[in-house]
Amino acid sequence: MSKINEVKELVEAGKSKKIGTAVQVALDAGSQPGDILQAMVDSMSVVGDKFSAGEIFVPEMLIAAKAMSKGVDVLRPLMAGDNSSSLGTCIIGTVAGDLHDIGKNLVSMMIESAGFTMVDLGVDVSAEKFVAAIKENESVTLVACSGLLTTTMPALKEAVATIKASGLTGFKVIVGGAPVTPEYAAEIGADGYAADAGSAAVKAKELVG
Ligand code: B1M
């Protein structure tokens, strides 16, 4: 089995203790960090499909997520770009009622590598908490809201509406997450949308630059 496939299988099986070493072995064998990351993202899709099919349940999804996070920890220093230029501060969080953070963490990592200073509010972030963070931090140029559940899309809408109604200025709002479409992002008044972590970084630069 190729080293990268081993990483894939360990994520699917939720083997947190073994994943760090497996990622390092894949790197040492010449795999690119981006390819290893994509393999882990693919694993999470498999996990999601198994959940949909009733083959696994929430605990299994959770341990797979933990394994992926451990794998990402090994890749993080290698994915960070040249952030010597400062594009300001980006406030990021997963919206209220939503506990998914892997995608948000990847988006955060990529936006940081594009030259932003990140303030990560974590998961289950209320609209008011986003606004408070914009007030508390200096040079906020971007607010990034992630939502992974169809049931939390209204929370995404509320976050954007509350941020826009706050009267605070000087920043753009970008939204994304699996159920979010460019049409929905436009409909709720977001300034930008991105489908994945890489394009979120590109869009972030475009919005602020
Ligand atoms: Co849940 N979950 N989950 N889950 N989970 C999904 C999302 C689901 C699709 C699984 C399925 O049914 N196939 C489904 C949602 C269905 C829907 O709404 N349409 C689902 C469900 C139903 C649930 C629960 C309701 C299950 C239950 O309790 N019965 C529950 C909800 C809890 C809550 O949030 N309130 C729940 C819980 C969980 C766990 C806690 C167990 C765990 C999350 C752990 C964690 O994140 N720390 C979990 C997991 C792991 C998943 C799956 C399997 C994997 C998610 C993931 O990390 N993907 C997921 C199935 C799937 O995604 N196929 C699933 C990998 C990640 C890299 O991709 O997060 O999509 P993603 O992020 C991408 C893009 O979306 C985008 O870029 C990222 C990187 O490229 N992106 C942005 C994300 N945010 C962005 C922001 C941007 C721009 C782009 O700009 C700001």
mmCIF file of C-alpha atoms and ligand atoms in Angstrom:
data_model
loop_
_atom_site.group_PDB
_atom_site.id
_atom_site.type_symbol
_atom_site.label_atom_id
_atom_site.label_comp_id
_atom_site.label_asym_id
_atom_site.label_seq_id
_atom_site.Cartn_x
_atom_site.Cartn_y
_atom_site.Cartn_z
ATOM 1 C CA MET A 1 0.000 0.000 0.000
ATOM 2 C CA SER A 2 1.356 3.454 -0.858
ATOM 3 C CA LYS A 3 2.236 5.684 2.076
ATOM 4 C CA ILE A 4 -0.486 8.154 1.116
ATOM 5 C CA ASN A 5 -3.118 5.406 1.024
ATOM 6 C CA GLU A 6 -2.007 4.372 4.476
ATOM 7 C CA VAL A 7 -2.734 7.924 5.683
ATOM 8 C CA LYS A 8 -6.146 7.741 4.022
ATOM 9 C CA GLU A 9 -7.011 4.465 5.716
ATOM 10 C CA LEU A 10 -5.801 5.633 9.131
ATOM 11 C CA VAL A 11 -8.062 8.700 8.933
ATOM 12 C CA GLU A 12 -11.050 6.594 7.926
ATOM 13 C CA ALA A 13 -10.319 4.226 10.803
ATOM 14 C CA GLY A 14 -9.793 7.125 13.211
ATOM 15 C CA LYS A 15 -6.296 6.057 14.251
ATOM 16 C CA SER A 16 -5.183 9.319 15.899
ATOM 17 C CA LYS A 17 -2.087 7.868 17.533
ATOM 18 C CA LYS A 18 -0.648 6.491 14.302
ATOM 19 C CA ILE A 19 -1.553 9.249 11.896
ATOM 20 C CA GLY A 20 1.246 11.711 12.740
ATOM 21 C CA THR A 21 3.931 9.146 12.009
ATOM 22 C CA ALA A 22 2.153 7.981 8.853
ATOM 23 C CA VAL A 23 1.963 11.545 7.507
ATOM 24 C CA GLN A 24 5.655 12.046 8.253
ATOM 25 C CA VAL A 25 6.535 8.763 6.537
ATOM 26 C CA ALA A 26 4.521 9.826 3.457
ATOM 27 C CA LEU A 27 6.357 13.161 3.416
ATOM 28 C CA ASP A 28 9.717 11.448 3.781
ATOM 29 C CA ALA A 29 8.771 9.164 0.893
ATOM 30 C CA GLY A 30 8.302 12.247 -1.294
ATOM 31 C CA SER A 31 4.551 12.904 -1.163
ATOM 32 C CA GLN A 32 3.561 16.551 -1.417
ATOM 33 C CA PRO A 33 1.787 18.122 1.625
ATOM 34 C CA GLY A 34 -1.140 19.183 -0.591
ATOM 35 C CA ASP A 35 -1.605 15.629 -1.881
ATOM 36 C CA ILE A 36 -1.564 14.194 1.632
ATOM 37 C CA LEU A 37 -4.092 16.819 2.711
ATOM 38 C CA GLN A 38 -6.348 15.979 -0.237
ATOM 39 C CA ALA A 39 -6.145 12.283 0.675
ATOM 40 C CA MET A 40 -7.351 13.105 4.193
ATOM 41 C CA VAL A 41 -10.166 15.318 2.846
ATOM 42 C CA ASP A 42 -11.208 12.411 0.593
ATOM 43 C CA SER A 43 -11.225 10.140 3.649
ATOM 44 C CA MET A 44 -13.656 12.452 5.397
ATOM 45 C CA SER A 45 -15.979 12.219 2.374
ATOM 46 C CA VAL A 46 -15.880 8.440 2.672
ATOM 47 C CA VAL A 47 -16.651 8.764 6.379
ATOM 48 C CA GLY A 48 -19.580 11.096 5.577
ATOM 49 C CA ASP A 49 -20.930 8.656 2.981
ATOM 50 C CA LYS A 50 -20.718 5.780 5.468
ATOM 51 C CA PHE A 51 -22.580 7.920 8.000
ATOM 52 C CA SER A 52 -25.279 8.720 5.435
ATOM 53 C CA ALA A 53 -25.578 5.018 4.659
ATOM 54 C CA GLY A 54 -26.010 4.185 8.340
ATOM 55 C CA GLU A 55 -22.812 2.131 8.376
ATOM 56 C CA ILE A 56 -21.160 4.284 11.034
ATOM 57 C CA PHE A 57 -22.443 6.739 13.645
ATOM 58 C CA VAL A 58 -21.479 10.071 15.250
ATOM 59 C CA PRO A 59 -18.683 8.629 17.487
ATOM 60 C CA GLU A 60 -16.918 7.139 14.464
ATOM 61 C CA MET A 61 -17.227 10.460 12.601
ATOM 62 C CA LEU A 62 -15.732 12.179 15.623
ATOM 63 C CA ILE A 63 -12.711 9.900 15.934
ATOM 64 C CA ALA A 64 -12.045 10.198 12.192
ATOM 65 C CA ALA A 65 -12.174 13.987 12.595
ATOM 66 C CA LYS A 66 -9.687 13.814 15.466
ATOM 67 C CA ALA A 67 -7.336 11.705 13.368
ATOM 68 C CA MET A 68 -7.533 14.158 10.485
ATOM 69 C CA SER A 69 -6.777 17.074 12.821
ATOM 70 C CA LYS A 70 -3.665 15.277 14.112
ATOM 71 C CA GLY A 71 -2.553 14.686 10.529
ATOM 72 C CA VAL A 72 -3.113 18.327 9.630
ATOM 73 C CA ASP A 73 -0.953 19.337 12.632
ATOM 74 C CA VAL A 74 2.035 17.673 10.953
ATOM 75 C CA LEU A 75 1.343 19.412 7.631
ATOM 76 C CA ARG A 76 0.587 22.875 9.038
ATOM 77 C CA PRO A 77 4.196 24.189 9.169
ATOM 78 C CA LEU A 78 4.734 22.992 5.601
ATOM 79 C CA MET A 79 1.581 24.612 4.253
ATOM 80 C CA ALA A 80 2.254 28.042 5.772
ATOM 81 C CA GLY A 81 3.313 30.461 3.085
ATOM 82 C CA ASP A 82 5.197 33.719 3.230
ATOM 83 C CA ASN A 83 3.064 35.840 5.504
ATOM 84 C CA SER A 84 5.548 38.651 5.850
ATOM 85 C CA SER A 85 3.132 40.960 4.026
ATOM 86 C CA SER A 86 0.208 41.962 6.201
ATOM 87 C CA LEU A 87 -3.265 42.080 4.771
ATOM 88 C CA GLY A 88 -4.747 42.799 8.185
ATOM 89 C CA THR A 89 -6.667 40.672 10.633
ATOM 90 C CA CYS A 90 -9.167 37.993 9.669
ATOM 91 C CA ILE A 91 -11.795 36.935 12.204
ATOM 92 C CA ILE A 92 -12.907 33.373 11.504
ATOM 93 C CA GLY A 93 -15.435 31.024 13.053
ATOM 94 C CA THR A 94 -18.039 28.337 12.468
ATOM 95 C CA VAL A 95 -21.524 29.750 12.903
ATOM 96 C CA ALA A 96 -23.951 29.195 15.785
ATOM 97 C CA GLY A 97 -25.228 25.669 16.272
ATOM 98 C CA ASP A 98 -22.484 24.153 14.135
ATOM 99 C CA LEU A 99 -19.611 22.141 15.636
ATOM 100 C CA HIS A 100 -17.716 21.251 12.449
ATOM 101 C CA ASP A 101 -14.258 22.786 12.474
ATOM 102 C CA ILE A 102 -11.924 20.830 10.187
ATOM 103 C CA GLY A 103 -12.867 22.775 7.062
ATOM 104 C CA LYS A 104 -12.802 26.050 8.980
ATOM 105 C CA ASN A 105 -9.329 25.203 10.317
ATOM 106 C CA LEU A 106 -8.051 24.475 6.814
ATOM 107 C CA VAL A 107 -9.550 27.715 5.517
ATOM 108 C CA SER A 108 -7.900 29.540 8.427
ATOM 109 C CA MET A 109 -4.537 27.957 7.645
ATOM 110 C CA MET A 110 -4.724 28.966 3.978
ATOM 111 C CA ILE A 111 -5.944 32.528 4.645
ATOM 112 C CA GLU A 112 -3.133 32.910 7.180
ATOM 113 C CA SER A 113 -0.621 31.756 4.588
ATOM 114 C CA ALA A 114 -2.011 34.429 2.241
ATOM 115 C CA GLY A 115 -0.814 37.091 4.686
ATOM 116 C CA PHE A 116 -3.552 37.646 7.251
ATOM 117 C CA THR A 117 -3.296 37.559 11.041
ATOM 118 C CA MET A 118 -5.944 35.101 12.184
ATOM 119 C CA VAL A 119 -8.294 35.402 15.148
ATOM 120 C CA ASP A 120 -10.125 32.073 15.393
ATOM 121 C CA LEU A 121 -13.331 32.181 17.414
ATOM 122 C CA GLY A 122 -13.825 28.414 17.149
ATOM 123 C CA VAL A 123 -17.178 26.736 16.603
ATOM 124 C CA ASP A 124 -20.786 27.581 17.534
ATOM 125 C CA VAL A 125 -20.049 31.299 17.154
ATOM 126 C CA SER A 126 -23.045 33.585 17.557
ATOM 127 C CA ALA A 127 -23.577 36.590 15.297
ATOM 128 C CA GLU A 128 -22.985 38.853 18.304
ATOM 129 C CA LYS A 129 -19.657 37.179 19.049
ATOM 130 C CA PHE A 130 -18.469 37.904 15.495
ATOM 131 C CA VAL A 131 -19.402 41.565 15.960
ATOM 132 C CA ALA A 132 -17.701 41.752 19.381
ATOM 133 C CA ALA A 133 -14.503 40.297 17.882
ATOM 134 C CA ILE A 134 -14.507 42.877 15.068
ATOM 135 C CA LYS A 135 -14.725 45.616 17.717
ATOM 136 C CA GLU A 136 -12.064 44.076 19.969
ATOM 137 C CA ASN A 137 -9.410 43.519 17.324
ATOM 138 C CA GLU A 138 -7.384 46.051 15.386
ATOM 139 C CA SER A 139 -7.103 46.233 11.609
ATOM 140 C CA VAL A 140 -9.881 43.755 10.865
ATOM 141 C CA THR A 141 -10.071 43.529 7.080
ATOM 142 C CA LEU A 142 -11.896 40.217 6.709
ATOM 143 C CA VAL A 143 -14.541 38.184 8.520
ATOM 144 C CA ALA A 144 -14.841 34.530 7.484
ATOM 145 C CA CYS A 145 -17.919 32.507 8.461
ATOM 146 C CA SER A 146 -18.090 28.762 7.934
ATOM 147 C CA GLY A 147 -21.217 26.606 7.995
ATOM 148 C CA LEU A 148 -21.393 22.851 7.342
ATOM 149 C CA LEU A 149 -25.003 21.955 8.022
ATOM 150 C CA THR A 150 -28.060 22.819 5.981
ATOM 151 C CA THR A 151 -29.725 23.461 9.354
ATOM 152 C CA THR A 152 -27.167 26.152 10.216
ATOM 153 C CA MET A 153 -27.455 28.058 6.942
ATOM 154 C CA PRO A 154 -29.924 30.439 8.621
ATOM 155 C CA ALA A 155 -27.249 31.085 11.286
ATOM 156 C CA LEU A 156 -24.862 32.017 8.480
ATOM 157 C CA LYS A 157 -27.474 34.427 7.162
ATOM 158 C CA GLU A 158 -27.949 35.900 10.629
ATOM 159 C CA ALA A 159 -24.209 36.295 11.142
ATOM 160 C CA VAL A 160 -23.803 38.216 7.877
ATOM 161 C CA ALA A 161 -26.908 40.352 8.542
ATOM 162 C CA THR A 162 -25.837 41.202 12.107
ATOM 163 C CA ILE A 163 -22.280 42.031 11.045
ATOM 164 C CA LYS A 164 -23.550 44.251 8.212
ATOM 165 C CA ALA A 165 -26.126 45.938 10.481
ATOM 166 C CA SER A 166 -23.504 46.685 13.151
ATOM 167 C CA GLY A 167 -22.399 49.832 11.355
ATOM 168 C CA LEU A 168 -18.776 48.672 11.574
ATOM 169 C CA THR A 169 -16.783 49.175 8.376
ATOM 170 C CA GLY A 170 -13.374 48.524 6.845
ATOM 171 C CA PHE A 171 -13.725 44.785 6.262
ATOM 172 C CA LYS A 172 -15.309 42.286 3.899
ATOM 173 C CA VAL A 173 -17.299 39.185 4.789
ATOM 174 C CA ILE A 174 -16.594 35.830 3.146
ATOM 175 C CA VAL A 175 -18.707 32.718 3.664
ATOM 176 C CA GLY A 176 -18.394 29.063 2.742
ATOM 177 C CA GLY A 177 -18.936 25.468 3.718
ATOM 178 C CA ALA A 178 -20.308 22.397 1.993
ATOM 179 C CA PRO A 179 -24.001 23.418 1.728
ATOM 180 C CA VAL A 180 -23.244 27.033 0.779
ATOM 181 C CA THR A 181 -23.536 28.088 -2.858
ATOM 182 C CA PRO A 182 -22.348 31.294 -4.525
ATOM 183 C CA GLU A 183 -26.024 32.176 -5.042
ATOM 184 C CA TYR A 184 -26.813 31.744 -1.341
ATOM 185 C CA ALA A 185 -23.752 33.780 -0.373
ATOM 186 C CA ALA A 186 -24.907 36.620 -2.627
ATOM 187 C CA GLU A 187 -28.502 36.328 -1.394
ATOM 188 C CA ILE A 188 -27.478 36.756 2.269
ATOM 189 C CA GLY A 189 -25.291 39.749 1.441
ATOM 190 C CA ALA A 190 -21.812 38.255 1.834
ATOM 191 C CA ASP A 191 -19.049 40.031 -0.072
ATOM 192 C CA GLY A 192 -17.436 36.799 -1.130
ATOM 193 C CA TYR A 193 -17.777 33.036 -1.351
ATOM 194 C CA ALA A 194 -15.268 30.233 -1.725
ATOM 195 C CA ALA A 195 -15.801 26.532 -2.248
ATOM 196 C CA ASP A 196 -12.620 25.305 -0.591
ATOM 197 C CA ALA A 197 -9.650 26.371 1.499
ATOM 198 C CA GLY A 198 -7.377 27.170 -1.429
ATOM 199 C CA SER A 199 -9.907 29.359 -3.198
ATOM 200 C CA ALA A 200 -10.828 31.007 0.128
ATOM 201 C CA ALA A 201 -7.252 32.300 0.367
ATOM 202 C CA VAL A 202 -7.358 33.560 -3.218
ATOM 203 C CA LYS A 203 -10.755 35.223 -2.653
ATOM 204 C CA ALA A 204 -9.573 36.740 0.649
ATOM 205 C CA LYS A 205 -6.650 38.450 -1.095
ATOM 206 C CA GLU A 206 -8.901 39.601 -3.928
ATOM 207 C CA LEU A 207 -11.471 41.090 -1.526
ATOM 208 C CA VAL A 208 -8.938 42.922 0.617
ATOM 209 C CA GLY A 209 -6.101 43.655 -1.781
HETATM 210 CO CO1 B1M B 1 -21.209 15.958 10.745
HETATM 211 N N1 B1M B 1 -22.273 16.148 9.162
HETATM 212 N N2 B1M B 1 -22.699 16.083 11.910
HETATM 213 N N3 B1M B 1 -19.906 15.660 12.143
HETATM 214 N N4 B1M B 1 -19.879 15.540 9.387
HETATM 215 C C1 B1M B 1 -21.630 16.235 7.851
HETATM 216 C C2 B1M B 1 -21.351 17.691 7.478
HETATM 217 C C3 B1M B 1 -22.698 15.524 6.907
HETATM 218 C C4 B1M B 1 -22.623 15.976 5.448
HETATM 219 C C5 B1M B 1 -22.528 13.984 7.048
HETATM 220 C C6 B1M B 1 -23.537 13.223 6.205
HETATM 221 O O1 B1M B 1 -24.678 13.119 6.579
HETATM 222 N N5 B1M B 1 -23.102 12.696 5.084
HETATM 223 C C7 B1M B 1 -24.030 15.907 7.631
HETATM 224 C C8 B1M B 1 -24.665 17.239 7.208
HETATM 225 C C9 B1M B 1 -25.872 17.042 6.333
HETATM 226 C C10 B1M B 1 -26.456 18.347 5.972
HETATM 227 O O2 B1M B 1 -26.618 19.229 6.745
HETATM 228 N N6 B1M B 1 -26.748 18.453 4.701
HETATM 229 C C11 B1M B 1 -23.589 15.939 9.076
HETATM 230 C C12 B1M B 1 -24.469 15.782 10.181
HETATM 231 C C13 B1M B 1 -25.903 15.437 9.861
HETATM 232 C C14 B1M B 1 -24.034 15.913 11.523
HETATM 233 C C15 B1M B 1 -24.889 15.811 12.795
HETATM 234 C C16 B1M B 1 -26.253 16.509 12.726
HETATM 235 C C17 B1M B 1 -25.012 14.306 13.116
HETATM 236 C C18 B1M B 1 -25.901 13.968 14.293
HETATM 237 O O3 B1M B 1 -25.650 14.388 15.399
HETATM 238 N N7 B1M B 1 -26.916 13.199 13.997
HETATM 239 C C19 B1M B 1 -23.963 16.449 13.857
HETATM 240 C C20 B1M B 1 -24.179 17.965 13.986
HETATM 241 C C21 B1M B 1 -23.392 18.535 15.130
HETATM 242 C C22 B1M B 1 -23.378 20.049 15.075
HETATM 243 O O4 B1M B 1 -22.558 20.621 14.363
HETATM 244 N N8 B1M B 1 -24.282 20.676 15.769
HETATM 245 C C23 B1M B 1 -22.627 16.185 13.260
HETATM 246 C C24 B1M B 1 -21.470 16.018 13.996
HETATM 247 C C25 B1M B 1 -20.222 15.745 13.488
HETATM 248 C C26 B1M B 1 -19.009 15.458 14.357
HETATM 249 C C27 B1M B 1 -18.908 16.358 15.571
HETATM 250 C C28 B1M B 1 -19.089 14.009 14.798
HETATM 251 C C29 B1M B 1 -17.847 15.594 13.313
HETATM 252 C C30 B1M B 1 -17.174 17.008 13.263
HETATM 253 C C31 B1M B 1 -15.923 17.068 14.080
HETATM 254 C C32 B1M B 1 -15.135 18.317 13.796
HETATM 255 O O5 B1M B 1 -15.327 19.031 12.817
HETATM 256 N N9 B1M B 1 -14.218 18.578 14.697
HETATM 257 C C33 B1M B 1 -18.584 15.433 11.984
HETATM 258 C C34 B1M B 1 -17.936 15.137 10.755
HETATM 259 C C35 B1M B 1 -16.472 14.758 10.844
HETATM 260 C C36 B1M B 1 -18.597 15.195 9.517
HETATM 261 C C37 B1M B 1 -18.060 14.835 8.111
HETATM 262 C C38 B1M B 1 -17.959 13.303 8.048
HETATM 263 C C39 B1M B 1 -16.745 15.407 7.721
HETATM 264 C C40 B1M B 1 -16.668 16.950 7.817
HETATM 265 C C41 B1M B 1 -15.280 17.381 7.447
HETATM 266 O O6 B1M B 1 -14.480 17.656 8.316
HETATM 267 N N10 B1M B 1 -14.950 17.329 6.139
HETATM 268 C C42 B1M B 1 -19.193 15.434 7.177
HETATM 269 C C43 B1M B 1 -19.348 14.664 5.882
HETATM 270 C C44 B1M B 1 -18.647 15.331 4.712
HETATM 271 O O7 B1M B 1 -18.129 16.408 4.787
HETATM 272 N N11 B1M B 1 -18.702 14.670 3.603
HETATM 273 C C45 B1M B 1 -20.306 15.626 8.111
HETATM 274 C C46 B1M B 1 -13.619 17.608 5.654
HETATM 275 C C47 B1M B 1 -13.448 19.124 5.468
HETATM 276 C C48 B1M B 1 -12.059 19.436 4.961
HETATM 277 O O8 B1M B 1 -14.390 19.548 4.517
HETATM 278 O O9 B1M B 1 -15.751 20.717 6.257
HETATM 279 O O10 B1M B 1 -16.562 20.538 3.849
HETATM 280 P P1 B1M B 1 -15.462 20.678 4.810
HETATM 281 O O11 B1M B 1 -14.669 22.020 4.486
HETATM 282 C C49 B1M B 1 -14.273 22.378 3.176
HETATM 283 C C50 B1M B 1 -15.338 23.185 2.395
HETATM 284 O O12 B1M B 1 -16.652 22.998 2.877
HETATM 285 C C51 B1M B 1 -14.853 24.594 2.496
HETATM 286 O O13 B1M B 1 -13.446 24.456 2.556
HETATM 287 C C52 B1M B 1 -13.114 23.337 3.364
HETATM 288 C C53 B1M B 1 -11.757 22.805 2.989
HETATM 289 O O14 B1M B 1 -11.590 22.660 1.616
HETATM 290 N N12 B1M B 1 -15.225 25.471 3.593
HETATM 291 C C54 B1M B 1 -15.173 26.826 3.424
HETATM 292 C C55 B1M B 1 -15.584 25.211 4.862
HETATM 293 N N13 B1M B 1 -15.769 26.356 5.540
HETATM 294 C C56 B1M B 1 -15.503 27.365 4.683
HETATM 295 C C57 B1M B 1 -15.507 28.751 4.869
HETATM 296 C C58 B1M B 1 -15.177 29.564 3.771
HETATM 297 C C59 B1M B 1 -14.872 29.013 2.539
HETATM 298 C C60 B1M B 1 -14.857 27.638 2.349
HETATM 299 O O15 B1M B 1 -15.140 30.903 3.846
HETATM 300 C C61 B1M B 1 -15.283 31.512 5.107
#
